[in-house]
Coordinates of C-alpha atoms in Angstrom, one line a residue:
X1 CA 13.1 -3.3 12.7
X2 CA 13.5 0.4 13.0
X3 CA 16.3 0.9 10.9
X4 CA 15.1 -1.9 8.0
X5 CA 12.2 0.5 8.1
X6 CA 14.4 3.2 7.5
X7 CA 16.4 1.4 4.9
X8 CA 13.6 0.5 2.9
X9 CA 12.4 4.5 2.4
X10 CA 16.2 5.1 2.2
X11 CA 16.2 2.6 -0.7
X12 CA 13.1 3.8 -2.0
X13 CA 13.7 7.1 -2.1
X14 CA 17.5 7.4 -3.0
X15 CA 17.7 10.3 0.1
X16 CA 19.1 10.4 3.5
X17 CA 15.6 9.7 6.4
X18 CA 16.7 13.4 7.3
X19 CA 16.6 14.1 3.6
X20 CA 14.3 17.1 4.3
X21 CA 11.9 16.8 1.2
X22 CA 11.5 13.0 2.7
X23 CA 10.0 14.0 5.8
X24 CA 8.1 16.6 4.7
X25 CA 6.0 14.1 2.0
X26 CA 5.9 11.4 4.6
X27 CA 3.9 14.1 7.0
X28 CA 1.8 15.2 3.9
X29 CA 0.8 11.5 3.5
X30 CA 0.0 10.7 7.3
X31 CA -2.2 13.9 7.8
X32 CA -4.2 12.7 4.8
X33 CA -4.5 8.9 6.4
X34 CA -5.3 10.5 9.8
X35 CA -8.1 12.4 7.8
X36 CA -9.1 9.6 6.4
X37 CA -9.7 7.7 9.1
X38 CA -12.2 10.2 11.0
X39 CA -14.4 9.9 8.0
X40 CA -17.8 8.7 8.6
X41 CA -16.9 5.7 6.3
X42 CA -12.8 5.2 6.4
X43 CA -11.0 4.7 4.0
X44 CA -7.1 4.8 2.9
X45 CA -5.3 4.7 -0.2
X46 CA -1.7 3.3 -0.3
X47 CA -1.1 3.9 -3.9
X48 CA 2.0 5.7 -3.7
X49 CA 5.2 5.3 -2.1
X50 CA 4.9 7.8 0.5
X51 CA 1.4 6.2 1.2
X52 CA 3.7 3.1 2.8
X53 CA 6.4 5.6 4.5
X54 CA 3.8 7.0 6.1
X55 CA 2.2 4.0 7.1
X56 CA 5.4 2.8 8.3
X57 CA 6.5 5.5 10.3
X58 CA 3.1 6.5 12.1
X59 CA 1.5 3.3 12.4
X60 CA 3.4 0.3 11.6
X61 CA 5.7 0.5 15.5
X62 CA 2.1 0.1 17.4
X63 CA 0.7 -2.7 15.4
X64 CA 3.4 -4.7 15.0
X65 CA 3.4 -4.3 18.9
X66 CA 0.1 -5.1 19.6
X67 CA -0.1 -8.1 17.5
X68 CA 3.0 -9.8 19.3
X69 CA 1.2 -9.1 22.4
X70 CA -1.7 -11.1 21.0
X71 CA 0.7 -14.1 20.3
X72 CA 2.5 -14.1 23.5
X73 CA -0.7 -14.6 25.7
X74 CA -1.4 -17.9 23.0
X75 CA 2.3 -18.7 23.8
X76 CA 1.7 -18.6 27.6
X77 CA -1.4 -19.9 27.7
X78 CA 0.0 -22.7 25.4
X79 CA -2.5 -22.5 22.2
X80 CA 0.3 -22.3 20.0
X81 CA 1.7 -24.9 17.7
X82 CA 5.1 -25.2 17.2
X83 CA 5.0 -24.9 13.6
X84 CA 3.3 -21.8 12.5
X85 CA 1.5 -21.9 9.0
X86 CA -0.4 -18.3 8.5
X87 CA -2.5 -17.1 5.7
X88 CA -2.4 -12.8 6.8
X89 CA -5.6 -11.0 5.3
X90 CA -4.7 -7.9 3.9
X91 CA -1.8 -7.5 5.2
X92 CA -0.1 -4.1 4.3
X93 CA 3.4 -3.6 4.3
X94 CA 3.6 -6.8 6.6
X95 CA 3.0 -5.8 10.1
X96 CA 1.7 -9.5 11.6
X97 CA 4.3 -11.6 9.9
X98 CA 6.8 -9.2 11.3
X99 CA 5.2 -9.4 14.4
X100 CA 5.3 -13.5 14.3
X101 CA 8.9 -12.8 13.3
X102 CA 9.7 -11.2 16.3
X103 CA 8.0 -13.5 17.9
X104 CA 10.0 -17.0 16.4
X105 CA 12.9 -15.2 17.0
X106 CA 12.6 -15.1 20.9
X107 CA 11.0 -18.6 21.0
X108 CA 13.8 -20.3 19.6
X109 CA 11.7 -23.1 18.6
X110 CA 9.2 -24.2 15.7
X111 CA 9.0 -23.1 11.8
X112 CA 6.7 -19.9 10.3
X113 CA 5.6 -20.4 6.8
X114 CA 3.9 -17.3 5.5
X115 CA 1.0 -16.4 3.1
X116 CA -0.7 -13.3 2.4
X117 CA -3.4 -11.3 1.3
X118 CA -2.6 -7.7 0.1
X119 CA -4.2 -6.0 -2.8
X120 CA -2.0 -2.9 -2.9
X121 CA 1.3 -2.8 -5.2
X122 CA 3.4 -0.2 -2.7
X123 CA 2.6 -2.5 0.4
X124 CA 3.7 -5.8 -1.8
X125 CA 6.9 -4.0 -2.5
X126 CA 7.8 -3.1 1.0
X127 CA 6.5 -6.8 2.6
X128 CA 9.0 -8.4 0.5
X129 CA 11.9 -6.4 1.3
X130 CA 11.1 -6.0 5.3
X131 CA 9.5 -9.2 6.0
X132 CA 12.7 -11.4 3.8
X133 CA 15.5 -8.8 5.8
X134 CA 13.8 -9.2 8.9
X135 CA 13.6 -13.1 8.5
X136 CA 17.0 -13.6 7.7
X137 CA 18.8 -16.5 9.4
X138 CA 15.4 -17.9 10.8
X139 CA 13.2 -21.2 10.3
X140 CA 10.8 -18.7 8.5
X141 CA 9.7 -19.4 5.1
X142 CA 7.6 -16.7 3.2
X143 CA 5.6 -18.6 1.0
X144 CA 3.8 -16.6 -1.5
X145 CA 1.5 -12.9 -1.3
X146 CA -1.0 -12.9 -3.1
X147 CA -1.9 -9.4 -4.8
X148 CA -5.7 -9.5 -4.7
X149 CA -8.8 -8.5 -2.8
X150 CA -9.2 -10.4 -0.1
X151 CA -13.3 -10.4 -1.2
X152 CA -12.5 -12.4 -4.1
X153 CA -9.7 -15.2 -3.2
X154 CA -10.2 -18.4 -3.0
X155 CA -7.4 -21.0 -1.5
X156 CA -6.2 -23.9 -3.4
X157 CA -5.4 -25.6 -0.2
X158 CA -8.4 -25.6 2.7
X159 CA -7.9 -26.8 5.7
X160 CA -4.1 -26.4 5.9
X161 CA -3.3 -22.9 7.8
X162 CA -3.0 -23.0 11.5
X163 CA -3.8 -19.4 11.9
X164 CA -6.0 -16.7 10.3
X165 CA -5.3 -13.3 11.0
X166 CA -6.9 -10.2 10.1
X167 CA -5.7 -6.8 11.9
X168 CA -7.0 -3.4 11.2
X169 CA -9.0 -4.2 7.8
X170 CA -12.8 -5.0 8.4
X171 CA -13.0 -1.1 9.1
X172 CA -11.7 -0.4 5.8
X173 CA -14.1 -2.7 4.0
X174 CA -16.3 0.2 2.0
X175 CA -20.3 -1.0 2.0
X176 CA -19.6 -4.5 3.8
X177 CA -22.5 -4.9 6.7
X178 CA -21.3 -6.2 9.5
X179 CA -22.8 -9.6 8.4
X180 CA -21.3 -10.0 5.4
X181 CA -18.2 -8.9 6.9
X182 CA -18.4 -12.4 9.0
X183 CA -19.9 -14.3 5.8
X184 CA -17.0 -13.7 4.4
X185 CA -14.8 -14.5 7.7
X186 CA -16.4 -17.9 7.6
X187 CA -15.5 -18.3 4.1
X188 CA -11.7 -18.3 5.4
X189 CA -12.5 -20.4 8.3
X190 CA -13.1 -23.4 5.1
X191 CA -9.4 -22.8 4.9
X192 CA -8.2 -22.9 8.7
X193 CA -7.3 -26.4 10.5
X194 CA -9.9 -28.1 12.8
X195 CA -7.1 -27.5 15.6
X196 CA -6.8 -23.5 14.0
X197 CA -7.0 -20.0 15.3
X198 CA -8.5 -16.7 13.9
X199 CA -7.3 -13.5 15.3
X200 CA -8.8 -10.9 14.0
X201 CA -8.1 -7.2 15.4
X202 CA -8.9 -3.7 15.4
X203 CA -9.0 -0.3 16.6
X204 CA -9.7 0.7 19.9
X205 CA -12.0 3.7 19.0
X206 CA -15.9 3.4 19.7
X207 CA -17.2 2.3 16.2
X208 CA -14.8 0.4 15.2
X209 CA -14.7 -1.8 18.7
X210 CA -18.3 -2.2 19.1
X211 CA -18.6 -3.3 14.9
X212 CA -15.9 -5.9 16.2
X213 CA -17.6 -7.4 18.8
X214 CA -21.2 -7.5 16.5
X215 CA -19.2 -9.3 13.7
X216 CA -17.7 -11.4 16.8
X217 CA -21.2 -12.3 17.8
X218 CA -22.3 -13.7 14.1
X219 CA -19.0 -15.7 13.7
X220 CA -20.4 -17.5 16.7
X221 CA -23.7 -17.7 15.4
X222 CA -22.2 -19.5 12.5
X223 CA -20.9 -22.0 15.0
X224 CA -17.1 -20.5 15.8
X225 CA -15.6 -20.6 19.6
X226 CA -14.5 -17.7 20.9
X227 CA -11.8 -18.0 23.3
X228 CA -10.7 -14.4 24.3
X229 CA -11.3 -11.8 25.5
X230 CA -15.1 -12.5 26.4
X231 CA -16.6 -14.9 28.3
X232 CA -20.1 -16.5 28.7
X233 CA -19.6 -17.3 33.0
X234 CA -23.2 -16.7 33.3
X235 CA -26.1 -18.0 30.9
X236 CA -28.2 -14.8 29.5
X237 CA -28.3 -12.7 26.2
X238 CA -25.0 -10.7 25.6
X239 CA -25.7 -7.6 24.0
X240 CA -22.8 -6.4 21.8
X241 CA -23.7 -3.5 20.0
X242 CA -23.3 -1.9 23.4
X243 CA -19.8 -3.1 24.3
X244 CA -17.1 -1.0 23.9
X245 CA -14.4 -3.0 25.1
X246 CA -10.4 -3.0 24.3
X247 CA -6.5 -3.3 25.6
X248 CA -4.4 -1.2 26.9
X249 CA -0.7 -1.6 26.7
X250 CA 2.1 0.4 27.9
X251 CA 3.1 3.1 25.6
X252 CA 6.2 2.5 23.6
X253 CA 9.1 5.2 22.9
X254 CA 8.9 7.3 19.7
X255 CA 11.1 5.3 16.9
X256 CA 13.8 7.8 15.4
X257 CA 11.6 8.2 12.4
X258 CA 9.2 9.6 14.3
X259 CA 11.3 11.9 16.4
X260 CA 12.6 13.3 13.2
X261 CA 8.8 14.1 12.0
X262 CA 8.2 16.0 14.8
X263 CA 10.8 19.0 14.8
X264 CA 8.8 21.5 13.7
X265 CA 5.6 22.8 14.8
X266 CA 2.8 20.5 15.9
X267 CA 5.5 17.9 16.2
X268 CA 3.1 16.3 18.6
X269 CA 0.9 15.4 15.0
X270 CA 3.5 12.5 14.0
X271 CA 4.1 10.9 17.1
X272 CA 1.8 7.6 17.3
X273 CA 3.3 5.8 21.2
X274 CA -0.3 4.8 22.5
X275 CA -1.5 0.9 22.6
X276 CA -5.0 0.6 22.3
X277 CA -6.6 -2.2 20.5
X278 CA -9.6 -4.2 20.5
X279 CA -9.2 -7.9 19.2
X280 CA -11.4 -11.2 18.9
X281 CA -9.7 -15.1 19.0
X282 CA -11.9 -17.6 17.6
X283 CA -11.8 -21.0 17.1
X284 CA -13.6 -23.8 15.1
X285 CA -13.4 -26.2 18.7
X286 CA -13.7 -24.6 22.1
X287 CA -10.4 -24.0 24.1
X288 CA -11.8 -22.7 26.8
X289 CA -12.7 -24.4 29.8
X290 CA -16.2 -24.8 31.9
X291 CA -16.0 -22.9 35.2
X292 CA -17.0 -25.3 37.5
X293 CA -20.3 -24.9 39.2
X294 CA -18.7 -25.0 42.6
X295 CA -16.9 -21.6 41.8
X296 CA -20.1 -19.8 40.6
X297 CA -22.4 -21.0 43.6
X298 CA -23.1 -17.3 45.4
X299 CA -22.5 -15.1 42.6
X300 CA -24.8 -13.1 41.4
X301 CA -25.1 -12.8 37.7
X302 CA -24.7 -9.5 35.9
X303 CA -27.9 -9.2 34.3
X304 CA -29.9 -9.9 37.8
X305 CA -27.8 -6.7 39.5
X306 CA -30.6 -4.3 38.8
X307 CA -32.6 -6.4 41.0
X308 CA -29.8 -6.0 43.9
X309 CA -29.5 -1.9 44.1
X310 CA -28.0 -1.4 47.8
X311 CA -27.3 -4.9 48.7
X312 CA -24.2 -7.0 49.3
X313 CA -23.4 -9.5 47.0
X314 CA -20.5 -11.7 45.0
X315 CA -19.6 -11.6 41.1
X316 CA -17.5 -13.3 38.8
X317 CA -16.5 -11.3 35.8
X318 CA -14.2 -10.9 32.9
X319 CA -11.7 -7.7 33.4
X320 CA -12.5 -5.7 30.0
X321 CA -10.5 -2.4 30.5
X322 CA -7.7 -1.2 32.4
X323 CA -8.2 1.4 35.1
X324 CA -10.2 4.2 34.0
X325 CA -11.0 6.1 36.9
X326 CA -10.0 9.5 38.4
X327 CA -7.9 10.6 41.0
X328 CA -10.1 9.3 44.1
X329 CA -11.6 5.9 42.6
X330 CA -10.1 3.3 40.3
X331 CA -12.6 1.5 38.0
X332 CA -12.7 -1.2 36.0
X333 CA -15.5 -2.4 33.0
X334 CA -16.0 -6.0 33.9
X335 CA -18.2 -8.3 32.1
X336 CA -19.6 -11.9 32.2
X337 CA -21.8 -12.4 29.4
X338 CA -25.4 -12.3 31.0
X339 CA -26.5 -9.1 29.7
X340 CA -27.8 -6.4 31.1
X341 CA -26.7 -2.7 32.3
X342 CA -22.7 -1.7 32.1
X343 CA -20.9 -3.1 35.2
X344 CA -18.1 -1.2 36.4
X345 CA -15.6 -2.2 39.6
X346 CA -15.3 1.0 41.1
X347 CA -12.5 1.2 43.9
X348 CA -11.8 3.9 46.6
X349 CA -8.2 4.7 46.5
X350 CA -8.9 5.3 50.3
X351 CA -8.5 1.8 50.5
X352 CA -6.0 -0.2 51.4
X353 CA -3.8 -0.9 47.9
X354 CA -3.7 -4.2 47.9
X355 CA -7.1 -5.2 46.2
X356 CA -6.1 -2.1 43.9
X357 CA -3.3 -3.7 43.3
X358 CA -4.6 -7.1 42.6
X359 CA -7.4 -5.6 39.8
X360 CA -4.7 -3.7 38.1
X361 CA -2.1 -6.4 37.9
X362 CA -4.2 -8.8 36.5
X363 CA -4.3 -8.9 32.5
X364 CA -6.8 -7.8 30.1
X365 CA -9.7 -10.4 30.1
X366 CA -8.7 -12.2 33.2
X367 CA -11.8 -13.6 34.8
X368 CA -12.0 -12.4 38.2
X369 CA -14.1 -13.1 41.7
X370 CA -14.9 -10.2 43.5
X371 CA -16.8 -10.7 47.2
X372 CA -18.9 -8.4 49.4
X373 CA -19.3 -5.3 46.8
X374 CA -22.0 -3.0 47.1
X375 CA -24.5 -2.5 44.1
X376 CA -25.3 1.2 43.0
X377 CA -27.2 3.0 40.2
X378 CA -25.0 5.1 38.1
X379 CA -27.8 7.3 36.9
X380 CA -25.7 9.4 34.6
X381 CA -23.8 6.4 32.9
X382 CA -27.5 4.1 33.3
X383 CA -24.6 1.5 34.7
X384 CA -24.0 -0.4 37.6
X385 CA -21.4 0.1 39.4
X386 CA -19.9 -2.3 42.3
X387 CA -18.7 -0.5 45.2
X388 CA -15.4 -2.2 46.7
X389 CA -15.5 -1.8 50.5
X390 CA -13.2 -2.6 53.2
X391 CA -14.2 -6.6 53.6
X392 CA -13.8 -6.3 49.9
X393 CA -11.8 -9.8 48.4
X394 CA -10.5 -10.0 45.1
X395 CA -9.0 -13.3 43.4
X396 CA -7.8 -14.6 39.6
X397 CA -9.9 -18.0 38.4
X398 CA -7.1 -19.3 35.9
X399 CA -8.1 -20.5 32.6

């Protein structure tokens, strides 16, 4: 994928990558998408070719990434149809489809027919020419890409895509409330199969997350399912405006392209390895199943902790970050849908590693029983947090 990236600009451009007045526009064009995205309302334009390179180079590797991440935990937790039909909501250059690609291509199995949203001209170009290369001697059938906003489309064909997707765009949606934002989500939904899935993702970064989870919260007001990452173990009133919640993955090695970006001086500006993502699954009937009663007897929920400063008690709770403690402690945001103050897992490293051990190698929104922990008042956070102690148990409750 690397080097069809490559190609295309090569193509593009009729230069060498190392062509010299290449790299220097692609630079140009990320430092004015970086600066873009700080804005107090985002935005980014991909009206010229160096607009895509740029996009390719800097941010393309992570989200194609993240998104087959996304599709392997449907794969293992075996919400995935064999045969694949997608309708991709602004899609850009591509990114999902490649990422479902990738993804077909290591399965071995099933069809991918592809349809897409995309409004830019540039982006059109470059899907085409990365998304047909990269499909090339695969069941994978790109159907057609639409070239309009995805505000105004309508579908000629409701009910017949399996999958919905919509990665990094609600962000870039100028004057859109957050409710309109899932008004017009639902409108798509018309278009999804009973059986279907919507995935829609986006950055990790504070506004962005938290704007995620409130337009999460009104798709299930308008009577979606949401399967991951949250989950409602205890009854109560979720607040999501306060949750800041998203994945972590491993970082990935620069690509060449961006090793050739970053040279000269502040090098350090064009190289984009971090995985950090927040993401909703939704679907129009629930996947998920009750926790039986038997399992929650004993815990105590979430939003009754408050009432349990400096006692002993058990919780069941969804794993929501990876560890983001210090040197001493390892901590954890967990969450289980009642409400109420943050609730952080915090963990002496003093202890012995196993229970460490356990927390950390368990994924992103795992649900997780925890025993004997000690409730505390983090006055300076106005959390909770969960002190682990040495008759401390941790355990996984499976899907």
């Amino acid at each position: 994928m690397e080097q069809l990236i490559e190609k295309y600009i090569e193509n593009k451009t009729g230069k060498p990558i190392k062509s010299s007045g290449t790299l220097e526009r692609i630079k140009q064009s990320i430092l004015v998408q970086k600066a873009g995205y700080w804005k107090k309302n985002p935005f980014a334009k991909y009206e010229r070719g160096y607009d895509v390179f740029a996009y390719l180079a800097y941010q393309a590797p992570v989200y194609i990434i993240q998104f087959h991440s996304i599709i392997q935990k449907l794969e293992k937790d075996g919400h995935l149809p064999d045969n694949i039909r997608i309708l991709d909501l602004g899609s850009g250059p591509g990114v999902v489809p490649l990422a479902l690609i990738w993804f077909l291509k290591e399965r071995k199995r099933g069809t991918l027919s592809i349809e897409a949203i995309e409004q830019s001209e540039e982006f059109i170009e470059a899907f085409k020419f990365l998304a047909s290369e990269f499909a090339n001697k695969s069941p994978v059938k790109i159907e057609q890409i639409h070239q309009t906003d995805i505000r105004t489309w309508e579908s000629q064909k409701p009910g017949t895509y399996t999958m919905i997707t919509c990665q990094n765009v609600l962000a870039e949606l100028p004057g859109q409330s957050n409710v309109e934002k899932a008004s017009l989500l639902m409108h798509y939904c018309s278009f999804l199969a009973d059986d279907g899935i919507m995935i829609l993702v986006e950055p990790a970064e504070l506004r962005h997350s938290t704007q995620l989870r409130i337009v999460q919260k009104e798709l299930e007001k308008s009577g979606l399912f949401l399967y991951s990452p949250c989950r409602y173990i205890h009854a109560g009133r979720c607040e999501p405006v306060n949750c800041w919640s998203f994945e972590e993955l491993p970082g990935i090695k620069p690509t060449r392209l961006m090793l050739l970006l970053s040279k000269d001086k502040e090098g350090y500006r064009f190289i984009n390895t971090d995985i950090k993502f927040s993401y909703s699954i939704l679907t129009k009937k629930p996947l998920n199943p009750v926790i039986p009663q038997t399992i929650l007897m004993g815990s105590t929920p979430f939003r009754e902790l408050e009432d349990n400063i400096g006692k002993t008690v058990d919780v069941i709770g969804v794993k929501m970050s990876s560890d983001i403690g210090v040197r001493d402690f390892s901590v954890f945001l967990l969450c289980d849908g009642s409400g109420g103050a943050k609730v952080y897992l915090v963990i002496p490293k003093s202890l012995k590693n196993v229970e460490i051990k356990k927390v950390k190698n368990m994924d992103y929104a795992n649900i997780i029983k925890i025993t004997s922990v000690r409730v505390r008042w983090n006055k300076n956070k106005n959390s909770i947090n969960l002190i682990a102690g040495s008759t401390t148990q941790v355990s996984a409750i499976h899907k």
